[in-house]
């Protein structure tokens, strides 16, 4: 397939955030009442954390946001400029300009809404022993409105895409935008994908998640999110394979594609459930000393998966690419990667 056939084939919509990442200690987590490995939205008690992280000598600023990370990784794996597009809201500030430059350099066709008042969103990334804890201060990202999506030049990205991915985090911002895109995908037989994203999404935003789920063809998540999803619904099991299977059997709005669940479990095998069957795939094991941080690992996994899915590769290949991309990212700080992928 010529590269022209790939133009705009993949679309992501989500919260573009700048990661403010630093290695901290247990005391830092305790001070701000933050759990390792979690992902939450910032409350007032967390706000001083951003300046404290920024004052650390090892601080790094890395373009982030879950969906944007996945799209960037898919784009990197594909090596076809303009194969992917992205929609989200940033502020009119230095961080926003950085975000635009970063997306352009990555080869992504980004249509950001620029909010006049709110600053570009940030995400505090606290790394302890290679494990990341995320605290997102959405700011401008939270100001995304479906009016922007409905503008002809932005809706054109939706029309053009054949595969659409939205992390669960966007459910807190613009569920009506998700609904518009989901209904379009169902009506036009496109592939619509989401992520469980975090335990709090499965708990606090359960209703919004429930409304989007029938439209979802591929649902991604990790073992903690899957167990929370099951617990909230009163499924009395902690077994990830069982949960993945049950999720894949939830009702669907359109019969064109079957629902497929893909659950990662850190260094344990990836679980894929579809068509009443469960398959597991071992991940590439990494010696502990090579782990830099897990920030962006799940996002990279999805990005690698999407890069093969848009090429209509089988699920085994999609998972192989997903594991490759995640393995690259955990050996680097944040969701970053070398110039070219070494995947064949």
mmCIF file of C-alpha atoms in Angstrom:
data_model
loop_
_atom_site.group_PDB
_atom_site.id
_atom_site.type_symbol
_atom_site.label_atom_id
_atom_site.label_comp_id
_atom_site.label_asym_id
_atom_site.label_seq_id
_atom_site.Cartn_x
_atom_site.Cartn_y
_atom_site.Cartn_z
ATOM 1 C CA UNK A 1 0.000 0.000 0.000
ATOM 2 C CA UNK A 2 1.470 3.367 -1.021
ATOM 3 C CA UNK A 3 1.962 5.922 1.744
ATOM 4 C CA UNK A 4 -0.822 8.084 0.239
ATOM 5 C CA UNK A 5 -3.280 5.327 1.161
ATOM 6 C CA UNK A 6 -2.313 5.811 4.794
ATOM 7 C CA UNK A 7 -2.907 9.547 5.005
ATOM 8 C CA UNK A 8 -4.993 10.319 8.105
ATOM 9 C CA UNK A 9 -5.903 6.636 8.541
ATOM 10 C CA UNK A 10 -5.553 6.895 12.336
ATOM 11 C CA UNK A 11 -7.140 9.553 14.554
ATOM 12 C CA UNK A 12 -6.664 10.158 18.246
ATOM 13 C CA UNK A 13 -8.635 12.537 20.452
ATOM 14 C CA UNK A 14 -7.675 13.312 24.027
ATOM 15 C CA UNK A 15 -5.963 15.473 26.634
ATOM 16 C CA UNK A 16 -2.648 16.898 25.430
ATOM 17 C CA UNK A 17 -0.494 17.336 28.547
ATOM 18 C CA UNK A 18 3.111 18.288 29.135
ATOM 19 C CA UNK A 19 4.748 15.745 31.447
ATOM 20 C CA UNK A 20 6.834 17.263 34.245
ATOM 21 C CA UNK A 21 8.858 14.228 35.216
ATOM 22 C CA UNK A 22 11.361 13.682 38.022
ATOM 23 C CA UNK A 23 12.723 10.894 40.155
ATOM 24 C CA UNK A 24 11.457 11.376 43.722
ATOM 25 C CA UNK A 25 11.461 9.365 46.956
ATOM 26 C CA UNK A 26 8.740 7.663 49.009
ATOM 27 C CA UNK A 27 8.596 10.739 51.262
ATOM 28 C CA UNK A 28 7.602 12.928 48.327
ATOM 29 C CA UNK A 29 4.699 10.575 47.478
ATOM 30 C CA UNK A 30 3.611 10.494 51.124
ATOM 31 C CA UNK A 31 3.759 14.296 51.416
ATOM 32 C CA UNK A 32 1.286 14.699 48.539
ATOM 33 C CA UNK A 33 -0.765 11.606 49.410
ATOM 34 C CA UNK A 34 0.021 9.860 46.125
ATOM 35 C CA UNK A 35 0.158 6.097 45.514
ATOM 36 C CA UNK A 36 2.842 4.493 43.330
ATOM 37 C CA UNK A 37 1.587 3.239 39.950
ATOM 38 C CA UNK A 38 -1.639 5.262 40.105
ATOM 39 C CA UNK A 39 -3.058 7.917 37.758
ATOM 40 C CA UNK A 40 -5.329 10.619 39.200
ATOM 41 C CA UNK A 41 -6.617 14.137 38.577
ATOM 42 C CA UNK A 42 -4.981 16.894 40.641
ATOM 43 C CA UNK A 43 -6.779 18.315 43.664
ATOM 44 C CA UNK A 44 -5.796 21.525 45.461
ATOM 45 C CA UNK A 45 -3.461 19.617 47.800
ATOM 46 C CA UNK A 46 -1.400 18.507 44.783
ATOM 47 C CA UNK A 47 -0.902 21.911 43.174
ATOM 48 C CA UNK A 48 2.370 22.860 44.972
ATOM 49 C CA UNK A 49 3.841 19.595 43.649
ATOM 50 C CA UNK A 50 4.327 20.973 40.132
ATOM 51 C CA UNK A 51 6.685 23.734 41.260
ATOM 52 C CA UNK A 52 8.498 21.367 43.586
ATOM 53 C CA UNK A 53 9.093 18.900 40.732
ATOM 54 C CA UNK A 54 10.155 21.744 38.424
ATOM 55 C CA UNK A 55 12.786 22.823 40.965
ATOM 56 C CA UNK A 56 14.468 19.388 40.979
ATOM 57 C CA UNK A 57 17.796 19.137 39.147
ATOM 58 C CA UNK A 58 16.714 15.948 37.328
ATOM 59 C CA UNK A 59 13.374 17.332 36.054
ATOM 60 C CA UNK A 60 12.401 16.691 32.435
ATOM 61 C CA UNK A 61 9.640 18.200 30.289
ATOM 62 C CA UNK A 62 8.225 15.655 27.848
ATOM 63 C CA UNK A 63 5.174 15.944 25.549
ATOM 64 C CA UNK A 64 2.564 13.603 27.014
ATOM 65 C CA UNK A 65 -1.124 12.893 27.381
ATOM 66 C CA UNK A 66 -2.156 9.241 27.043
ATOM 67 C CA UNK A 67 -3.857 9.345 23.632
ATOM 68 C CA UNK A 68 -1.253 11.682 22.175
ATOM 69 C CA UNK A 69 1.509 9.312 23.361
ATOM 70 C CA UNK A 70 -0.172 6.350 21.644
ATOM 71 C CA UNK A 71 -0.612 8.293 18.419
ATOM 72 C CA UNK A 72 3.019 9.463 18.507
ATOM 73 C CA UNK A 73 4.262 5.897 18.976
ATOM 74 C CA UNK A 74 2.018 4.543 16.197
ATOM 75 C CA UNK A 75 3.282 7.319 13.934
ATOM 76 C CA UNK A 76 6.920 6.486 14.842
ATOM 77 C CA UNK A 77 6.375 2.781 14.146
ATOM 78 C CA UNK A 78 4.720 3.526 10.796
ATOM 79 C CA UNK A 79 7.340 6.040 9.596
ATOM 80 C CA UNK A 80 4.770 7.541 7.194
ATOM 81 C CA UNK A 81 4.339 11.288 7.845
ATOM 82 C CA UNK A 82 0.686 12.332 8.158
ATOM 83 C CA UNK A 83 -0.634 8.789 8.702
ATOM 84 C CA UNK A 84 -2.133 9.971 11.990
ATOM 85 C CA UNK A 85 -4.121 12.949 13.226
ATOM 86 C CA UNK A 86 -4.836 14.234 16.706
ATOM 87 C CA UNK A 87 -7.431 16.516 18.306
ATOM 88 C CA UNK A 88 -7.316 18.107 21.767
ATOM 89 C CA UNK A 89 -7.133 21.447 23.576
ATOM 90 C CA UNK A 90 -4.011 23.408 24.590
ATOM 91 C CA UNK A 91 -3.405 26.918 25.934
ATOM 92 C CA UNK A 92 -1.914 29.911 24.142
ATOM 93 C CA UNK A 93 1.431 29.694 25.916
ATOM 94 C CA UNK A 94 5.015 28.423 25.733
ATOM 95 C CA UNK A 95 4.009 24.850 26.629
ATOM 96 C CA UNK A 96 1.315 24.946 23.933
ATOM 97 C CA UNK A 97 3.843 26.081 21.321
ATOM 98 C CA UNK A 98 6.164 23.235 22.399
ATOM 99 C CA UNK A 99 3.293 20.782 21.973
ATOM 100 C CA UNK A 100 2.587 22.001 18.428
ATOM 101 C CA UNK A 101 6.276 21.760 17.481
ATOM 102 C CA UNK A 102 6.527 18.286 18.982
ATOM 103 C CA UNK A 103 3.472 16.957 17.099
ATOM 104 C CA UNK A 104 4.726 18.423 13.833
ATOM 105 C CA UNK A 105 8.198 16.924 14.302
ATOM 106 C CA UNK A 106 6.554 13.556 14.998
ATOM 107 C CA UNK A 107 4.685 13.713 11.676
ATOM 108 C CA UNK A 108 1.239 14.030 13.275
ATOM 109 C CA UNK A 109 -1.446 16.233 11.761
ATOM 110 C CA UNK A 110 -2.601 17.887 15.002
ATOM 111 C CA UNK A 111 -5.655 20.152 15.101
ATOM 112 C CA UNK A 112 -5.490 21.700 18.562
ATOM 113 C CA UNK A 113 -8.180 23.954 19.893
ATOM 114 C CA UNK A 114 -6.327 26.838 21.586
ATOM 115 C CA UNK A 115 -8.047 28.094 24.703
ATOM 116 C CA UNK A 116 -7.755 31.837 25.343
ATOM 117 C CA UNK A 117 -7.706 31.655 29.146
ATOM 118 C CA UNK A 118 -6.480 28.335 30.497
ATOM 119 C CA UNK A 119 -2.810 27.304 30.420
ATOM 120 C CA UNK A 120 -1.719 24.116 28.635
ATOM 121 C CA UNK A 121 -2.350 21.075 30.823
ATOM 122 C CA UNK A 122 0.478 19.426 32.715
ATOM 123 C CA UNK A 123 1.012 16.029 34.271
ATOM 124 C CA UNK A 124 3.249 15.510 37.285
ATOM 125 C CA UNK A 125 5.189 12.278 36.790
ATOM 126 C CA UNK A 126 6.707 11.054 40.062
ATOM 127 C CA UNK A 127 9.137 8.201 39.471
ATOM 128 C CA UNK A 128 10.103 5.926 42.377
ATOM 129 C CA UNK A 129 12.116 2.797 41.602
ATOM 130 C CA UNK A 130 11.142 2.984 37.935
ATOM 131 C CA UNK A 131 7.410 2.955 38.770
ATOM 132 C CA UNK A 132 5.501 6.085 37.775
ATOM 133 C CA UNK A 133 2.644 7.870 39.522
ATOM 134 C CA UNK A 134 0.678 10.411 37.471
ATOM 135 C CA UNK A 135 -1.166 13.500 38.703
ATOM 136 C CA UNK A 136 -2.821 15.406 35.866
ATOM 137 C CA UNK A 137 -3.692 19.095 36.035
ATOM 138 C CA UNK A 138 -5.833 19.245 32.898
ATOM 139 C CA UNK A 139 -6.277 23.050 32.677
ATOM 140 C CA UNK A 140 -6.771 23.816 28.948
ATOM 141 C CA UNK A 141 -7.185 20.116 28.065
ATOM 142 C CA UNK A 142 -10.371 20.211 30.145
ATOM 143 C CA UNK A 143 -11.801 23.007 27.962
ATOM 144 C CA UNK A 144 -12.286 20.909 24.823
ATOM 145 C CA UNK A 145 -15.794 21.329 23.386
ATOM 146 C CA UNK A 146 -17.599 19.396 20.657
ATOM 147 C CA UNK A 147 -18.114 22.730 18.805
ATOM 148 C CA UNK A 148 -14.441 22.505 17.770
ATOM 149 C CA UNK A 149 -14.912 18.926 16.590
ATOM 150 C CA UNK A 150 -17.946 19.899 14.484
ATOM 151 C CA UNK A 151 -16.020 22.538 12.503
ATOM 152 C CA UNK A 152 -15.676 21.212 8.932
ATOM 153 C CA UNK A 153 -11.845 21.312 8.952
ATOM 154 C CA UNK A 154 -11.746 19.183 12.131
ATOM 155 C CA UNK A 155 -14.618 16.836 11.339
ATOM 156 C CA UNK A 156 -12.757 16.141 8.063
ATOM 157 C CA UNK A 157 -10.131 14.300 10.170
ATOM 158 C CA UNK A 158 -12.890 12.057 11.556
ATOM 159 C CA UNK A 159 -14.266 11.441 8.046
ATOM 160 C CA UNK A 160 -10.807 10.570 6.732
ATOM 161 C CA UNK A 161 -9.795 8.186 9.537
ATOM 162 C CA UNK A 162 -10.532 4.466 9.380
ATOM 163 C CA UNK A 163 -9.280 3.778 12.916
ATOM 164 C CA UNK A 164 -10.091 6.014 15.890
ATOM 165 C CA UNK A 165 -8.560 5.784 19.360
ATOM 166 C CA UNK A 166 -9.585 7.713 22.478
ATOM 167 C CA UNK A 167 -8.184 7.044 25.955
ATOM 168 C CA UNK A 168 -10.720 6.763 28.781
ATOM 169 C CA UNK A 169 -9.279 9.955 30.295
ATOM 170 C CA UNK A 170 -11.197 12.001 27.689
ATOM 171 C CA UNK A 171 -14.486 10.776 29.229
ATOM 172 C CA UNK A 172 -13.926 13.343 31.995
ATOM 173 C CA UNK A 173 -13.666 16.168 29.445
ATOM 174 C CA UNK A 174 -16.016 15.767 26.482
ATOM 175 C CA UNK A 175 -18.227 12.671 26.487
ATOM 176 C CA UNK A 176 -20.405 14.282 23.794
ATOM 177 C CA UNK A 177 -17.382 14.493 21.447
ATOM 178 C CA UNK A 178 -16.729 10.798 22.098
ATOM 179 C CA UNK A 179 -20.375 9.994 21.355
ATOM 180 C CA UNK A 180 -20.288 11.870 18.019
ATOM 181 C CA UNK A 181 -17.178 10.003 16.906
ATOM 182 C CA UNK A 182 -18.403 6.636 18.232
ATOM 183 C CA UNK A 183 -21.729 6.914 16.397
ATOM 184 C CA UNK A 184 -19.938 7.951 13.204
ATOM 185 C CA UNK A 185 -17.618 4.928 13.491
ATOM 186 C CA UNK A 186 -20.541 2.534 14.004
ATOM 187 C CA UNK A 187 -22.484 4.018 11.075
ATOM 188 C CA UNK A 188 -19.516 3.832 8.687
ATOM 189 C CA UNK A 189 -18.006 0.491 9.831
ATOM 190 C CA UNK A 190 -14.846 2.103 11.150
ATOM 191 C CA UNK A 191 -12.791 0.661 14.012
ATOM 192 C CA UNK A 192 -13.356 2.527 17.295
ATOM 193 C CA UNK A 193 -11.049 1.911 20.243
ATOM 194 C CA UNK A 194 -10.808 3.047 23.835
ATOM 195 C CA UNK A 195 -8.770 2.411 26.977
ATOM 196 C CA UNK A 196 -9.941 1.799 30.545
ATOM 197 C CA UNK A 197 -7.083 4.217 31.397
ATOM 198 C CA UNK A 198 -7.283 4.329 35.215
ATOM 199 C CA UNK A 199 -9.201 2.861 38.153
ATOM 200 C CA UNK A 200 -10.907 6.224 38.824
ATOM 201 C CA UNK A 201 -12.308 6.295 35.271
ATOM 202 C CA UNK A 202 -13.910 2.881 35.865
ATOM 203 C CA UNK A 203 -15.305 4.047 39.212
ATOM 204 C CA UNK A 204 -16.168 7.758 39.108
ATOM 205 C CA UNK A 205 -16.898 8.009 35.366
ATOM 206 C CA UNK A 206 -18.608 4.657 35.062
ATOM 207 C CA UNK A 207 -21.785 6.118 33.487
ATOM 208 C CA UNK A 208 -19.907 7.925 30.722
ATOM 209 C CA UNK A 209 -17.781 4.820 30.149
ATOM 210 C CA UNK A 210 -20.900 2.635 30.022
ATOM 211 C CA UNK A 211 -22.437 4.885 27.340
ATOM 212 C CA UNK A 212 -19.356 4.657 25.104
ATOM 213 C CA UNK A 213 -18.650 0.930 25.576
ATOM 214 C CA UNK A 214 -21.201 -0.513 23.112
ATOM 215 C CA UNK A 215 -19.380 1.351 20.319
ATOM 216 C CA UNK A 216 -15.930 0.098 21.261
ATOM 217 C CA UNK A 217 -14.345 -2.549 19.014
ATOM 218 C CA UNK A 218 -11.027 -2.793 20.883
ATOM 219 C CA UNK A 219 -10.810 -2.040 24.584
ATOM 220 C CA UNK A 220 -7.341 -1.775 26.145
ATOM 221 C CA UNK A 221 -6.362 -1.674 29.801
ATOM 222 C CA UNK A 222 -4.047 -3.053 32.459
ATOM 223 C CA UNK A 223 -4.738 -5.667 35.141
ATOM 224 C CA UNK A 224 -5.543 -3.142 37.911
ATOM 225 C CA UNK A 225 -8.029 -1.288 35.705
ATOM 226 C CA UNK A 226 -9.615 -4.563 34.566
ATOM 227 C CA UNK A 227 -10.088 -5.690 38.183
ATOM 228 C CA UNK A 228 -11.591 -2.331 39.132
ATOM 229 C CA UNK A 229 -13.925 -2.530 36.110
ATOM 230 C CA UNK A 230 -15.074 -5.971 37.300
ATOM 231 C CA UNK A 231 -15.443 -4.929 40.944
ATOM 232 C CA UNK A 232 -17.609 -1.904 40.076
ATOM 233 C CA UNK A 233 -19.939 -4.221 38.154
ATOM 234 C CA UNK A 234 -20.100 -6.809 40.919
ATOM 235 C CA UNK A 235 -18.402 -9.525 38.831
ATOM 236 C CA UNK A 236 -17.039 -11.663 41.588
ATOM 237 C CA UNK A 237 -13.672 -12.477 40.061
ATOM 238 C CA UNK A 238 -10.120 -11.167 40.200
ATOM 239 C CA UNK A 239 -9.070 -13.415 37.309
ATOM 240 C CA UNK A 240 -7.871 -11.166 34.488
ATOM 241 C CA UNK A 241 -8.527 -13.731 31.734
ATOM 242 C CA UNK A 242 -12.085 -14.194 32.953
ATOM 243 C CA UNK A 243 -12.628 -10.427 33.175
ATOM 244 C CA UNK A 244 -11.190 -9.856 29.688
ATOM 245 C CA UNK A 245 -13.574 -12.476 28.308
ATOM 246 C CA UNK A 246 -16.580 -10.922 30.074
ATOM 247 C CA UNK A 247 -15.691 -7.459 28.743
ATOM 248 C CA UNK A 248 -15.419 -8.832 25.199
ATOM 249 C CA UNK A 249 -18.939 -10.266 25.564
ATOM 250 C CA UNK A 250 -20.577 -6.963 26.514
ATOM 251 C CA UNK A 251 -23.260 -5.694 24.082
ATOM 252 C CA UNK A 252 -22.231 -3.920 20.864
ATOM 253 C CA UNK A 253 -23.939 -1.104 18.977
ATOM 254 C CA UNK A 254 -22.895 -2.452 15.581
ATOM 255 C CA UNK A 255 -22.275 -6.016 14.485
ATOM 256 C CA UNK A 256 -19.575 -5.210 11.921
ATOM 257 C CA UNK A 257 -16.633 -5.873 14.250
ATOM 258 C CA UNK A 258 -16.508 -8.119 17.280
ATOM 259 C CA UNK A 259 -15.396 -6.619 20.591
ATOM 260 C CA UNK A 260 -11.812 -7.501 21.460
ATOM 261 C CA UNK A 261 -10.270 -6.938 24.903
ATOM 262 C CA UNK A 262 -6.521 -6.464 25.283
ATOM 263 C CA UNK A 263 -5.212 -6.389 28.877
ATOM 264 C CA UNK A 264 -1.564 -5.889 29.840
ATOM 265 C CA UNK A 265 -0.152 -7.164 33.154
ATOM 266 C CA UNK A 266 3.249 -5.505 33.525
ATOM 267 C CA UNK A 267 5.846 -8.257 33.085
ATOM 268 C CA UNK A 268 3.160 -10.981 33.011
ATOM 269 C CA UNK A 269 1.601 -12.096 29.705
ATOM 270 C CA UNK A 270 -0.767 -9.928 27.664
ATOM 271 C CA UNK A 271 -4.345 -11.247 27.678
ATOM 272 C CA UNK A 272 -6.434 -11.014 24.504
ATOM 273 C CA UNK A 273 -10.097 -12.037 24.551
ATOM 274 C CA UNK A 274 -12.305 -12.265 21.501
ATOM 275 C CA UNK A 275 -14.923 -14.555 20.065
ATOM 276 C CA UNK A 276 -15.322 -16.420 23.349
ATOM 277 C CA UNK A 277 -11.625 -17.363 23.464
ATOM 278 C CA UNK A 278 -8.649 -16.110 25.474
ATOM 279 C CA UNK A 279 -5.078 -16.050 24.213
ATOM 280 C CA UNK A 280 -2.026 -14.998 26.207
ATOM 281 C CA UNK A 281 1.199 -13.540 24.826
ATOM 282 C CA UNK A 282 4.416 -13.336 26.848
ATOM 283 C CA UNK A 283 6.076 -9.912 26.975
ATOM 284 C CA UNK A 284 9.745 -9.161 26.300
ATOM 285 C CA UNK A 285 11.356 -9.425 29.722
ATOM 286 C CA UNK A 286 13.710 -6.646 30.727
ATOM 287 C CA UNK A 287 16.440 -6.901 33.370
ATOM 288 C CA UNK A 288 15.568 -4.553 36.266
ATOM 289 C CA UNK A 289 18.712 -2.453 35.765
ATOM 290 C CA UNK A 290 17.571 -1.529 32.233
ATOM 291 C CA UNK A 291 14.216 -0.141 33.413
ATOM 292 C CA UNK A 292 14.240 3.665 33.419
ATOM 293 C CA UNK A 293 10.555 4.311 34.092
ATOM 294 C CA UNK A 294 7.155 2.854 33.237
ATOM 295 C CA UNK A 295 5.736 6.277 32.227
ATOM 296 C CA UNK A 296 4.094 5.835 28.813
ATOM 297 C CA UNK A 297 4.508 2.034 28.724
ATOM 298 C CA UNK A 298 0.785 1.323 28.343
ATOM 299 C CA UNK A 299 0.404 4.170 25.851
ATOM 300 C CA UNK A 300 3.332 2.840 23.801
ATOM 301 C CA UNK A 301 1.821 -0.642 23.903
ATOM 302 C CA UNK A 302 -1.370 0.727 22.303
ATOM 303 C CA UNK A 303 0.663 2.761 19.787
ATOM 304 C CA UNK A 304 2.596 -0.291 18.650
ATOM 305 C CA UNK A 305 -0.636 -2.266 18.385
ATOM 306 C CA UNK A 306 -2.332 0.447 16.309
ATOM 307 C CA UNK A 307 0.644 0.709 13.941
ATOM 308 C CA UNK A 308 0.035 -2.863 12.771
ATOM 309 C CA UNK A 309 -3.759 -2.808 13.021
ATOM 310 C CA UNK A 310 -4.011 0.031 10.475
ATOM 311 C CA UNK A 311 -1.936 -2.168 8.143
ATOM 312 C CA UNK A 312 -4.519 -4.935 8.660
ATOM 313 C CA UNK A 313 -2.003 -7.266 10.301
ATOM 314 C CA UNK A 314 -3.279 -10.129 12.473
ATOM 315 C CA UNK A 315 -3.667 -9.825 16.230
ATOM 316 C CA UNK A 316 -0.446 -11.753 16.960
ATOM 317 C CA UNK A 317 1.539 -9.192 14.956
ATOM 318 C CA UNK A 318 -0.311 -6.306 16.616
ATOM 319 C CA UNK A 319 0.598 -7.643 20.081
ATOM 320 C CA UNK A 320 4.201 -8.316 19.026
ATOM 321 C CA UNK A 321 4.585 -4.704 17.876
ATOM 322 C CA UNK A 322 2.819 -3.485 21.031
ATOM 323 C CA UNK A 323 5.287 -5.362 23.251
ATOM 324 C CA UNK A 324 8.227 -4.095 21.190
ATOM 325 C CA UNK A 325 7.130 -0.453 21.536
ATOM 326 C CA UNK A 326 6.465 -0.753 25.287
ATOM 327 C CA UNK A 327 9.867 -2.391 25.764
ATOM 328 C CA UNK A 328 11.587 0.532 23.991
ATOM 329 C CA UNK A 329 9.743 3.168 26.039
ATOM 330 C CA UNK A 330 10.403 1.666 29.494
ATOM 331 C CA UNK A 331 14.138 1.880 28.798
ATOM 332 C CA UNK A 332 13.819 5.649 28.317
ATOM 333 C CA UNK A 333 12.450 8.565 30.292
ATOM 334 C CA UNK A 334 8.781 9.237 29.532
ATOM 335 C CA UNK A 335 7.084 8.269 26.280
ATOM 336 C CA UNK A 336 10.123 8.781 24.069
ATOM 337 C CA UNK A 337 11.886 6.621 21.491
ATOM 338 C CA UNK A 338 14.976 6.527 19.263
ATOM 339 C CA UNK A 339 14.912 8.054 15.787
ATOM 340 C CA UNK A 340 13.832 4.895 13.993
ATOM 341 C CA UNK A 341 12.140 1.703 15.174
ATOM 342 C CA UNK A 342 13.997 -1.597 14.902
ATOM 343 C CA UNK A 343 10.930 -3.772 14.391
ATOM 344 C CA UNK A 344 10.395 -6.167 11.531
#
